[in-house]
Short mmCIF file of C-alpha atoms in Angstrom, two decimals:
data_model
loop_
_atom_site.label_atom_id
_atom_site.label_comp_id
_atom_site.label_asym_id
_atom_site.label_seq_id
_atom_site.Cartn_x
_atom_site.Cartn_y
_atom_site.Cartn_z
CA MET A 1 172.87 224.21 118.81
CA THR A 2 170.79 221.52 119.91
CA LEU A 3 169.03 218.49 118.25
CA ILE A 4 165.69 219.98 117.53
CA SER A 5 167.39 223.13 115.72
CA LEU A 6 169.45 220.83 113.79
CA SER A 7 166.50 219.19 112.55
CA LEU A 8 164.86 221.94 111.72
CA LEU A 9 167.78 223.19 109.60
CA ALA A 10 168.03 219.64 108.04
CA LEU A 11 164.30 219.87 107.13
CA SER A 12 164.31 223.29 105.50
CA LEU A 13 167.23 222.93 103.28
CA TRP A 14 165.87 219.26 102.19
CA ILE A 15 162.53 221.18 101.24
CA ILE A 16 164.66 223.96 99.41
CA ILE A 17 166.61 221.51 97.43
CA ARG A 18 163.47 220.02 96.65
CA VAL A 19 161.69 223.16 95.68
CA LEU A 20 164.71 224.00 93.46
CA VAL A 21 164.72 220.58 91.78
CA ILE A 22 161.23 220.80 91.02
CA ILE A 23 161.39 224.49 89.29
CA TYR A 24 164.28 223.02 87.41
CA ARG A 25 162.42 220.12 86.22
CA LEU A 26 159.49 222.53 85.20
CA ALA A 27 161.52 225.30 83.70
CA TRP A 28 164.89 224.12 82.56
CA HIS A 29 165.08 220.67 82.52
CA PRO A 30 165.61 219.27 78.83
CA LEU A 31 162.29 218.01 78.66
CA ALA A 32 160.54 221.33 79.98
CA ARG A 33 159.20 222.27 76.64
CA PHE A 34 157.23 218.75 76.07
CA PRO A 35 153.30 218.94 77.05
CA GLY A 36 152.24 217.03 79.61
CA PRO A 37 150.38 217.48 83.11
CA LYS A 38 152.87 219.89 85.62
CA PHE A 39 152.74 217.25 88.50
CA ALA A 40 153.96 214.73 86.39
CA ALA A 41 156.95 216.54 84.96
CA ALA A 42 157.60 217.44 88.68
CA THR A 43 157.78 214.57 90.56
CA SER A 44 157.70 210.69 90.07
CA ALA A 45 155.30 210.80 93.03
CA TYR A 46 152.13 211.45 89.97
CA GLU A 47 153.32 207.89 88.66
CA PHE A 48 153.90 206.40 92.05
CA TYR A 49 150.11 207.45 92.78
CA PHE A 50 148.60 206.03 90.09
CA ASP A 51 150.35 202.81 89.79
CA ALA A 52 151.43 201.92 93.39
CA ILE A 53 148.77 203.48 95.54
CA LYS A 54 145.86 202.79 93.21
CA GLY A 55 147.08 199.70 91.89
CA GLY A 56 148.16 199.77 88.18
CA GLN A 57 146.08 202.89 86.71
CA TYR A 58 148.79 204.95 85.41
CA THR A 59 148.61 203.16 81.99
CA PHE A 60 145.09 204.55 81.61
CA GLU A 61 146.04 207.88 82.96
CA ILE A 62 148.56 208.28 80.23
CA GLY A 63 145.75 207.42 78.09
CA HIS A 64 143.92 210.18 79.16
CA MET A 65 147.08 212.41 79.18
CA HIS A 66 147.16 211.84 75.33
CA LYS A 67 143.50 212.80 75.08
CA LYS A 68 144.32 216.40 76.41
CA TYR A 69 147.58 216.91 75.43
CA GLY A 70 148.16 215.10 72.06
CA PRO A 71 150.17 212.36 70.95
CA ILE A 72 153.58 213.06 72.81
CA VAL A 73 153.48 213.81 76.35
CA ARG A 74 156.02 214.00 79.28
CA ILE A 75 154.54 211.54 82.00
CA SER A 76 157.54 211.99 84.55
CA PRO A 77 160.44 214.33 85.19
CA HIS A 78 162.42 211.79 82.59
CA GLU A 79 160.36 210.24 80.73
CA LEU A 80 158.32 210.93 77.57
CA HIS A 81 155.39 208.82 75.83
CA ILE A 82 154.43 208.62 72.32
CA ASN A 83 150.98 207.39 71.25
CA ASP A 84 151.36 207.21 67.70
CA PRO A 85 151.58 204.10 65.42
CA GLY A 86 153.93 205.48 62.70
CA PHE A 87 156.64 206.00 65.42
CA ILE A 88 157.08 202.21 66.38
CA GLU A 89 159.89 201.51 64.06
CA GLU A 90 161.58 204.54 65.29
CA LEU A 91 161.42 203.48 68.94
CA TYR A 92 161.84 200.00 68.23
CA PRO A 93 164.15 199.28 65.16
CA GLY A 94 166.29 196.44 64.13
CA PRO A 95 169.43 195.62 65.12
CA GLY A 96 171.28 198.60 62.90
CA LYS A 97 169.80 201.10 65.60
CA PRO A 98 171.12 200.81 68.80
CA ARG A 99 168.58 201.01 71.73
CA ASP A 100 169.15 200.71 75.48
CA LYS A 101 166.75 199.95 78.13
CA TYR A 102 165.47 202.49 81.16
CA ALA A 103 167.39 201.37 83.95
CA TYR A 104 164.93 202.61 86.32
CA ALA A 105 162.20 200.08 84.33
CA THR A 106 164.08 196.80 84.48
CA GLY A 107 164.90 196.78 88.14
CA GLN A 108 161.09 196.16 88.96
CA PHE A 109 161.49 192.15 89.23
CA GLY A 110 164.77 192.44 91.55
CA ILE A 111 166.75 190.54 88.55
CA PRO A 112 169.16 193.15 87.40
CA ASP A 113 171.67 190.49 85.99
CA SER A 114 169.09 188.97 83.46
CA VAL A 115 168.30 189.74 79.73
CA PHE A 116 165.64 191.42 80.76
CA GLY A 117 167.90 193.48 83.14
CA ALA A 118 170.46 194.44 80.61
CA VAL A 119 170.28 198.51 80.03
CA SER A 120 173.05 198.44 77.44
CA HIS A 121 172.25 197.28 73.59
CA ASP A 122 175.75 195.45 73.77
CA LEU A 123 175.26 193.71 77.05
CA HIS A 124 171.34 192.32 76.09
CA ARG A 125 173.06 191.67 72.50
CA MET A 126 175.52 189.14 74.27
CA ARG A 127 172.79 187.67 76.69
CA ARG A 128 169.96 187.74 74.17
CA GLY A 129 172.36 185.64 71.61
CA ALA A 130 173.23 183.04 74.14
CA LEU A 131 169.41 182.28 74.49
CA SER A 132 168.17 182.96 71.13
CA PRO A 133 169.18 179.60 69.42
CA PHE A 134 166.50 177.79 71.85
CA PHE A 135 163.79 180.09 70.38
CA SER A 136 164.46 180.14 67.08
CA LYS A 137 161.83 178.66 64.52
CA ALA A 138 163.74 175.62 64.10
CA ALA A 139 164.14 175.10 67.27
CA VAL A 140 160.52 175.27 68.26
CA THR A 141 159.47 173.00 65.53
CA LYS A 142 161.32 170.55 67.17
CA LEU A 143 159.62 170.96 70.44
CA GLU A 144 155.97 170.42 68.69
CA PRO A 145 155.82 167.01 70.07
CA VAL A 146 155.99 168.34 73.52
CA ILE A 147 153.44 170.93 73.26
CA TYR A 148 151.11 168.89 71.33
CA SER A 149 151.70 166.34 74.37
CA ALA A 150 150.85 169.52 76.58
CA VAL A 151 147.58 170.23 74.78
CA ASP A 152 146.76 166.65 74.42
CA LYS A 153 146.85 166.25 78.48
CA LEU A 154 145.28 169.82 79.00
CA ILE A 155 142.06 168.47 77.12
CA SER A 156 141.82 165.32 78.64
CA ARG A 157 142.33 167.25 82.33
CA ILE A 158 139.66 169.55 81.28
CA GLU A 159 137.10 166.76 80.63
CA GLU A 160 137.96 165.28 84.04
CA VAL A 161 137.66 168.30 86.09
CA VAL A 162 134.24 169.36 84.72
CA GLU A 163 133.06 165.60 85.21
CA SER A 164 134.41 166.20 88.85
CA THR A 165 133.61 169.84 89.11
CA GLY A 166 131.02 170.99 86.81
CA PHE A 167 133.37 173.47 85.43
CA VAL A 168 136.88 174.21 84.71
CA ASP A 169 138.74 177.61 85.11
CA LEU A 170 140.65 178.01 82.00
CA THR A 171 143.02 180.92 83.54
CA MET A 172 144.53 178.42 85.72
CA ALA A 173 144.52 175.27 82.98
CA PHE A 174 146.23 177.22 80.26
CA SER A 175 148.79 178.13 83.20
CA CYS A 176 149.57 175.10 83.98
CA MET A 177 149.85 173.86 80.25
CA THR A 178 152.64 176.74 79.42
CA THR A 179 154.28 176.16 82.56
CA ASP A 180 154.52 172.32 81.87
CA ILE A 181 155.75 173.04 78.62
CA VAL A 182 158.59 175.74 79.22
CA THR A 183 160.10 173.85 82.54
CA GLN A 184 160.18 170.80 80.59
CA TYR A 185 162.15 172.78 77.62
CA ALA A 186 164.35 174.91 80.22
CA PHE A 187 165.13 172.19 82.50
CA ALA A 188 164.73 168.38 81.15
CA GLU A 189 162.20 168.51 84.07
CA SER A 190 158.01 169.39 83.61
CA SER A 191 156.29 171.12 86.36
CA ARG A 192 153.62 168.47 85.87
CA PHE A 193 151.03 171.04 86.94
CA LEU A 194 148.29 169.97 84.51
CA GLU A 195 148.33 166.55 86.75
CA ASN A 196 146.92 168.67 89.66
CA PRO A 197 143.53 168.12 90.70
CA ASP A 198 142.01 170.98 90.16
CA PHE A 199 144.92 172.60 88.04
CA THR A 200 146.56 174.20 91.27
CA PRO A 201 149.10 174.75 92.65
CA ASN A 202 150.73 176.40 89.85
CA PHE A 203 152.91 179.82 89.28
CA HIS A 204 149.93 182.09 88.32
CA GLU A 205 149.70 183.76 91.78
CA ALA A 206 153.41 184.09 92.54
CA ILE A 207 154.25 185.50 88.91
CA LEU A 208 151.10 187.92 89.50
CA ALA A 209 152.06 188.97 92.95
CA GLY A 210 155.49 189.76 91.85
CA THR A 211 154.15 191.92 89.27
CA ARG A 212 152.32 193.84 91.41
CA MET A 213 155.57 194.09 93.36
CA GLY A 214 157.00 195.75 90.64
CA SER A 215 155.23 198.85 91.05
CA TRP A 216 156.69 199.42 94.26
CA ALA A 217 160.25 198.30 93.28
CA ARG A 218 160.79 200.60 90.62
CA HIS A 219 160.48 203.56 93.24
CA PHE A 220 162.21 202.08 95.68
CA PRO A 221 165.03 199.41 93.94
CA ILE A 222 166.01 198.80 97.83
CA LEU A 223 162.87 196.76 98.03
CA PHE A 224 163.96 193.36 97.00
CA PRO A 225 167.40 193.06 98.67
CA VAL A 226 165.18 194.13 102.08
CA LEU A 227 162.74 191.45 101.14
CA ARG A 228 165.20 189.20 100.78
CA SER A 229 166.90 189.42 104.11
CA ILE A 230 163.92 188.56 106.02
CA PRO A 231 163.10 184.73 106.41
CA ILE A 232 160.66 183.82 103.76
CA ASP A 233 158.27 181.96 106.59
CA ILE A 234 158.31 185.51 108.77
CA LEU A 235 157.41 187.26 105.38
CA SER A 236 154.84 185.11 104.54
CA ARG A 237 153.15 185.91 107.60
CA MET A 238 153.40 189.72 106.96
CA SER A 239 152.97 189.34 103.36
CA PRO A 240 151.04 185.98 101.98
CA GLU A 241 151.56 187.66 98.14
CA THR A 242 155.31 188.46 98.68
CA GLY A 243 156.06 185.31 100.08
CA VAL A 244 154.40 183.23 97.42
CA PHE A 245 156.80 185.30 95.01
CA LEU A 246 159.89 184.99 96.92
CA ARG A 247 159.32 180.90 97.38
CA TRP A 248 158.90 180.94 93.74
CA GLN A 249 162.26 183.16 92.93
CA GLU A 250 164.00 180.65 95.47
CA SER A 251 162.78 177.41 93.46
CA MET A 252 164.42 179.16 90.47
CA ARG A 253 167.55 179.58 91.96
CA LYS A 254 167.56 175.93 93.68
CA LYS A 255 166.77 174.37 89.96
CA VAL A 256 169.42 176.03 88.22
CA SER A 257 171.84 175.78 90.97
CA GLU A 258 170.90 171.66 90.45
CA ILE A 259 171.52 171.86 86.94
CA TRP A 260 175.16 174.01 87.33
CA GLN A 261 175.90 170.92 89.69
CA ASP A 262 175.01 168.29 87.43
CA GLN A 263 176.63 169.33 84.48
CA SER A 264 179.63 170.31 86.38
CA ALA A 265 179.69 166.77 87.04
CA LEU A 266 179.49 165.05 83.97
CA PRO A 267 182.55 163.94 81.57
CA VAL A 268 182.17 166.36 78.34
CA LYS A 269 180.89 163.78 76.27
CA ASP A 270 177.84 163.39 78.41
CA LYS A 271 176.92 166.97 78.93
CA ASN A 272 173.58 168.28 77.65
CA VAL A 273 172.07 165.07 77.72
CA SER A 274 168.37 165.25 78.56
CA PRO A 275 164.84 162.84 77.63
CA PHE A 276 164.54 164.68 74.21
CA GLY A 277 167.75 166.51 73.29
CA SER A 278 169.70 169.61 74.71
CA THR A 279 167.78 171.77 77.24
CA ILE A 280 168.37 175.63 77.74
CA PHE A 281 170.06 175.68 81.10
CA HIS A 282 171.92 172.45 80.21
CA GLU A 283 173.43 174.41 77.54
CA LEU A 284 173.81 178.17 78.37
CA PHE A 285 176.20 176.51 81.11
CA HIS A 286 178.81 175.21 78.28
CA SER A 287 177.93 178.21 76.27
CA ASP A 288 180.74 180.48 74.71
CA MET A 289 179.41 183.34 77.02
CA PRO A 290 181.93 184.47 79.87
CA ASP A 291 182.34 182.50 83.01
CA SER A 292 181.05 185.48 84.93
CA GLU A 293 177.75 185.16 82.87
CA LYS A 294 177.23 181.37 83.56
CA HIS A 295 177.46 181.35 87.43
CA PRO A 296 174.08 180.26 88.69
CA GLY A 297 173.95 183.04 90.94
CA ARG A 298 173.18 185.02 87.84
CA MET A 299 171.40 182.09 85.63
CA TRP A 300 168.81 181.72 87.98
CA GLN A 301 167.38 185.15 87.21
CA GLU A 302 167.44 184.18 83.32
CA GLY A 303 165.43 180.97 85.07
CA GLN A 304 162.75 183.54 86.15
CA ILE A 305 162.56 185.47 83.04
CA VAL A 306 162.39 182.11 80.93
CA ILE A 307 159.67 180.83 82.77
CA GLY A 308 157.89 183.79 83.66
CA ALA A 309 157.39 185.19 80.37
CA GLY A 310 156.90 181.75 78.86
CA THR A 311 154.09 181.32 81.16
CA GLU A 312 151.59 183.86 82.12
CA THR A 313 151.47 186.38 79.14
CA THR A 314 150.95 183.30 76.39
CA ALA A 315 148.12 181.59 79.26
CA TRP A 316 146.45 185.08 79.31
CA THR A 317 146.36 185.22 75.41
CA LEU A 318 145.04 181.62 75.22
CA THR A 319 142.28 182.25 77.96
CA ALA A 320 141.00 185.66 76.54
CA THR A 321 141.01 184.18 73.03
CA THR A 322 139.24 181.34 74.11
CA PHE A 323 136.31 183.59 75.98
CA PHE A 324 136.05 185.76 72.48
CA ILE A 325 135.58 182.48 70.60
CA LEU A 326 133.14 180.72 72.94
CA ASP A 327 131.27 184.39 73.46
CA ASN A 328 130.39 184.72 69.59
CA PRO A 329 128.47 181.58 68.27
CA ASN A 330 129.10 183.05 64.58
CA ILE A 331 132.82 183.10 65.18
CA LEU A 332 133.05 179.84 66.83
CA SER A 333 131.10 177.97 63.92
CA LYS A 334 133.43 179.61 61.56
CA LEU A 335 136.25 178.31 63.29
CA ARG A 336 135.08 174.97 63.83
CA LYS A 337 134.27 174.57 60.16
CA GLU A 338 137.56 175.69 59.03
CA LEU A 339 139.19 173.13 61.45
CA ALA A 340 137.14 170.50 60.46
CA ALA A 341 138.00 170.91 56.82
CA THR A 342 141.65 170.62 57.74
CA MET A 343 141.43 168.05 60.35
CA PRO A 344 138.53 165.58 59.42
CA ASN A 345 139.84 163.23 62.01
CA ARG A 346 139.43 165.57 65.36
CA TYR A 347 142.23 163.80 66.80
CA GLU A 348 144.84 164.21 63.95
CA LYS A 349 148.25 166.21 64.77
CA PRO A 350 148.77 169.17 62.55
CA SER A 351 151.85 171.09 62.66
CA CYS A 352 151.76 174.47 63.73
CA ARG A 353 152.92 175.78 60.34
CA GLU A 354 149.34 173.77 58.89
CA LEU A 355 147.61 175.67 61.25
CA GLU A 356 149.20 178.93 60.75
CA ALA A 357 147.98 178.82 56.85
CA LEU A 358 144.46 178.40 57.96
CA PRO A 359 142.95 182.09 56.94
CA TYR A 360 140.25 182.37 60.06
CA LEU A 361 142.76 180.92 62.55
CA ILE A 362 144.27 184.48 62.41
CA ILE A 363 141.69 184.70 64.96
CA ILE A 364 145.00 184.38 67.19
CA GLN A 365 146.14 187.71 66.18
CA GLU A 366 142.88 189.38 67.10
CA GLY A 367 143.15 187.68 70.35
CA LEU A 368 146.96 189.08 70.78
CA ARG A 369 145.33 192.56 70.10
CA LEU A 370 142.66 192.15 72.92
CA SER A 371 144.98 190.45 75.14
CA PHE A 372 147.62 192.89 74.63
CA GLY A 373 150.71 190.36 75.88
CA VAL A 374 152.70 193.04 77.62
CA ALA A 375 150.28 195.83 79.01
CA THR A 376 152.60 197.99 80.44
CA ARG A 377 154.84 200.76 78.22
CA LEU A 378 158.38 199.54 77.20
CA GLN A 379 160.71 202.53 77.20
CA ARG A 380 163.72 202.66 74.74
CA ILE A 381 166.84 205.02 75.02
CA ASN A 382 168.74 206.16 71.94
CA SER A 383 172.11 206.85 73.29
CA GLU A 384 174.02 208.10 70.36
CA ALA A 385 171.48 210.61 68.81
CA PRO A 386 168.43 212.29 69.17
CA MET A 387 164.86 210.96 68.11
CA ILE A 388 162.72 212.88 66.15
CA PHE A 389 159.01 212.57 66.25
CA ARG A 390 156.65 214.28 63.70
CA GLN A 391 153.13 214.90 64.99
CA LYS A 392 150.77 214.92 62.21
CA LYS A 393 148.54 217.39 60.97
CA THR A 394 144.90 217.15 62.66
CA ASN A 395 141.91 219.13 63.36
CA ASP A 396 143.27 220.48 66.66
CA THR A 397 146.84 221.44 64.75
CA ILE A 398 147.26 223.85 62.00
CA GLU A 399 150.36 222.34 60.60
CA GLU A 400 153.21 219.05 61.34
CA LYS A 401 155.05 219.90 64.55
CA VAL A 402 158.86 218.17 64.53
CA TRP A 403 159.68 217.21 68.13
CA GLU A 404 163.49 216.73 68.97
CA ILE A 405 163.63 214.21 71.67
CA PRO A 406 167.27 214.71 73.46
CA THR A 407 169.62 211.92 73.38
CA GLY A 408 169.52 209.62 76.15
CA THR A 409 166.00 210.08 76.73
CA PRO A 410 163.59 207.30 77.79
CA VAL A 411 160.49 206.99 75.61
CA GLY A 412 157.89 204.55 75.84
CA MET A 413 154.96 203.70 74.06
CA THR A 414 152.07 201.12 74.94
CA ALA A 415 150.49 198.34 73.17
CA ALA A 416 147.09 198.31 75.37
CA LEU A 417 146.88 202.15 73.87
CA VAL A 418 148.05 201.39 70.40
CA HIS A 419 145.81 197.87 70.19
CA LEU A 420 142.60 200.05 70.60
CA ASN A 421 143.80 202.66 68.14
CA PRO A 422 140.30 203.32 65.93
CA GLU A 423 142.15 204.52 63.17
CA LEU A 424 143.83 200.88 62.89
CA PHE A 425 141.26 199.01 64.43
CA PRO A 426 137.65 200.43 63.87
CA ASP A 427 135.50 199.58 66.78
CA PRO A 428 138.53 198.39 68.19
CA HIS A 429 136.98 197.05 71.55
CA GLU A 430 134.88 194.30 69.57
CA PHE A 431 136.55 191.11 68.89
CA ARG A 432 136.43 191.12 64.72
CA PRO A 433 138.75 188.26 63.34
CA GLU A 434 137.70 189.51 59.76
CA ARG A 435 139.59 192.70 60.17
CA TRP A 436 142.86 190.45 59.16
CA LEU A 437 141.10 189.17 56.30
CA ASP A 438 140.60 190.55 52.95
CA GLN A 439 137.65 190.30 50.92
CA ASP A 440 137.92 187.35 49.49
CA GLY A 441 138.92 185.68 53.09
CA GLN A 442 142.26 185.35 53.00
CA LEU A 443 145.24 186.64 55.23
CA HIS A 444 146.37 190.18 54.81
CA ARG A 445 149.31 191.01 57.15
CA GLY A 446 149.25 194.67 56.64
CA LEU A 447 148.26 195.20 60.66
CA ASP A 448 151.05 193.12 61.76
CA LYS A 449 153.21 195.98 62.56
CA TYR A 450 150.78 197.45 64.50
CA ILE A 451 150.87 194.36 67.50
CA LEU A 452 153.05 195.14 70.15
CA SER A 453 152.04 192.07 72.63
CA PHE A 454 155.85 191.20 71.93
CA SER A 455 157.52 194.61 71.55
CA ARG A 456 159.34 195.29 68.50
CA GLY A 457 162.79 195.33 67.17
CA SER A 458 166.34 193.89 68.23
CA ARG A 459 164.52 193.91 72.36
CA GLN A 460 161.48 191.66 70.89
CA CYS A 461 160.30 188.82 73.39
CA ILE A 462 162.67 185.99 72.76
CA GLY A 463 160.01 183.44 73.05
CA ILE A 464 157.54 184.78 70.33
CA ASN A 465 158.27 181.78 67.96
CA LEU A 466 157.27 179.33 70.96
CA ALA A 467 154.22 181.46 71.92
CA TYR A 468 152.83 181.38 68.81
CA SER A 469 153.33 177.55 68.62
CA GLU A 470 151.29 177.31 71.81
CA LEU A 471 148.74 179.72 70.62
CA TYR A 472 148.13 177.98 67.30
CA MET A 473 148.27 174.72 68.54
CA GLY A 474 146.19 174.81 71.82
CA ILE A 475 143.50 177.33 70.30
CA GLY A 476 143.38 175.20 67.04
CA ILE A 477 143.36 171.56 68.80
CA LEU A 478 141.18 172.41 71.84
CA ILE A 479 138.37 174.13 69.47
CA ARG A 480 138.48 171.01 67.08
CA ARG A 481 138.05 168.75 69.93
CA LEU A 482 135.74 170.36 72.52
CA GLY A 483 134.54 173.33 70.74
CA ASP A 484 131.05 171.48 69.82
CA ARG A 485 131.02 171.16 73.86
CA MET A 486 132.35 174.33 75.40
CA GLN A 487 130.10 176.55 76.82
CA LEU A 488 131.12 179.61 79.05
CA PHE A 489 129.96 179.49 82.49
CA GLU A 490 129.24 182.30 84.91
CA THR A 491 132.04 184.59 83.11
CA ASP A 492 131.49 187.42 80.78
CA ARG A 493 133.30 190.39 79.09
CA THR A 494 134.19 191.89 82.62
CA ASP A 495 136.56 188.82 83.39
CA VAL A 496 138.67 189.61 80.41
CA ASP A 497 138.69 193.25 80.08
CA MET A 498 142.19 194.67 81.74
CA VAL A 499 141.39 196.91 84.57
CA GLU A 500 144.62 196.70 86.11
CA ASP A 501 148.14 197.10 84.62
CA CYS A 502 150.73 194.97 86.65
CA PHE A 503 153.18 194.63 83.84
CA VAL A 504 150.66 192.13 81.92
CA PRO A 505 146.56 192.78 81.96
CA VAL A 506 144.56 191.89 84.94
CA PRO A 507 140.77 192.19 84.87
CA ARG A 508 138.69 192.72 88.16
CA ARG A 509 140.10 191.29 91.17
CA GLU A 510 136.56 189.86 91.84
CA SER A 511 136.72 187.92 89.09
CA ASN A 512 136.45 183.87 89.29
CA GLY A 513 138.30 183.40 85.84
CA VAL A 514 137.16 182.36 82.66
CA ARG A 515 135.01 179.50 83.54
CA VAL A 516 133.80 176.61 81.08
CA ARG A 517 131.61 173.54 81.07
CA LEU A 518 130.88 170.78 78.45
CA SER A 519 127.77 169.75 77.05
CA ALA A 520 127.16 165.97 76.91
CA GLN A 521 128.68 163.99 73.95
#
């Protein structure tokens, strides 16, 4: 048999196998009875087209699916998606109901040994347990002087940059601030990005480049091993974005290795010493985790998670929230009045607890709602039993329908869809802080459970307390100090609306950021 004949035979067999697989997925697969596009049920190429080829568009396509097929849809051969706020507590429960992650989704950043990459509930619980003490409310309260110092530096640098150039890009400024805070805490050495003349360089582009690569890495897990085998200088010439991300990963690897070597050389009595107490990685290397977990070959991946998750999501919420405040004079006036009553001297140093008690500063929650946090769907798997989804009666359905989701099935929900649910949030695209207040103008927390910016349950974002402290102190102090002078500059709603889901929300690529200028004092 000739080589051509063998090739044709192999191709024929491959086609036959693929056809049989598609038939199985459409007719006999455990998810075959669930509604959704047949193309999506047949092949993951449907998702790949929208996310990798079209660039972060599958979240929007999933939204279209729900409008056509209802609250539960099959969005890939193996995965379901639900758009019903009533299912949040079932999908994202507390510690008493274990949930695994979907291995397909955890591989998108090339850090399989991190807490983010932990598929099983038990492995995640062990890794998270080592990190949790650093992000408790008590630990973050002790960090408030560092946060305040960064906010103070941010404000002075905004004034300097505006005086020099006429305007400032808050997108970059907030990214520098959050990075300086988390690097100081993680490594006992701040990145000091706020000191850079125009807030660059920073990690913003590197993290964004990595999230964009995730759409490809999910479908081709070999992507990161292949890229790391290519010298970075060569790779950077081939793809500057990829080079930026891998250089950032290398910086994490280098920093964590340096801490490991320094701590290994210290006598026990001197371990964990830092300028303001123990820092995350100084302590992790001497935690109760197994030695296999503490090796720098794994720990640098935790470094990427701590720095990556602790910078861009919070920075974007700060940016978008500031835009919405400045874009609405009535909202700005109300907030300034409330802050002035609490801080008669604009240079006071309020605690995060004091700021959280201010009713109108619930504006932070409305900012989280419209900035989404993590924009993409977050899947969970019940490996122990089926999950039950009860489809409510609507105008299109005569009666309630009960769906039994097979054990081991990945199921996702998406903050970007829940946060724009008009039944929960009337006129959902409008920025309305009042929706979080009662008739007397006091806080009511009834809608909090529908905010998925940090996910929910036992796998909720570990940095939620740090993020809230940065949000309340960042917005509160900034508006108190500069709110009477800040004005949007060549910026509109299109500079904050999400048009691309790159794990984090991304506005139009032509955007120049959220830019502001300052009026004379």
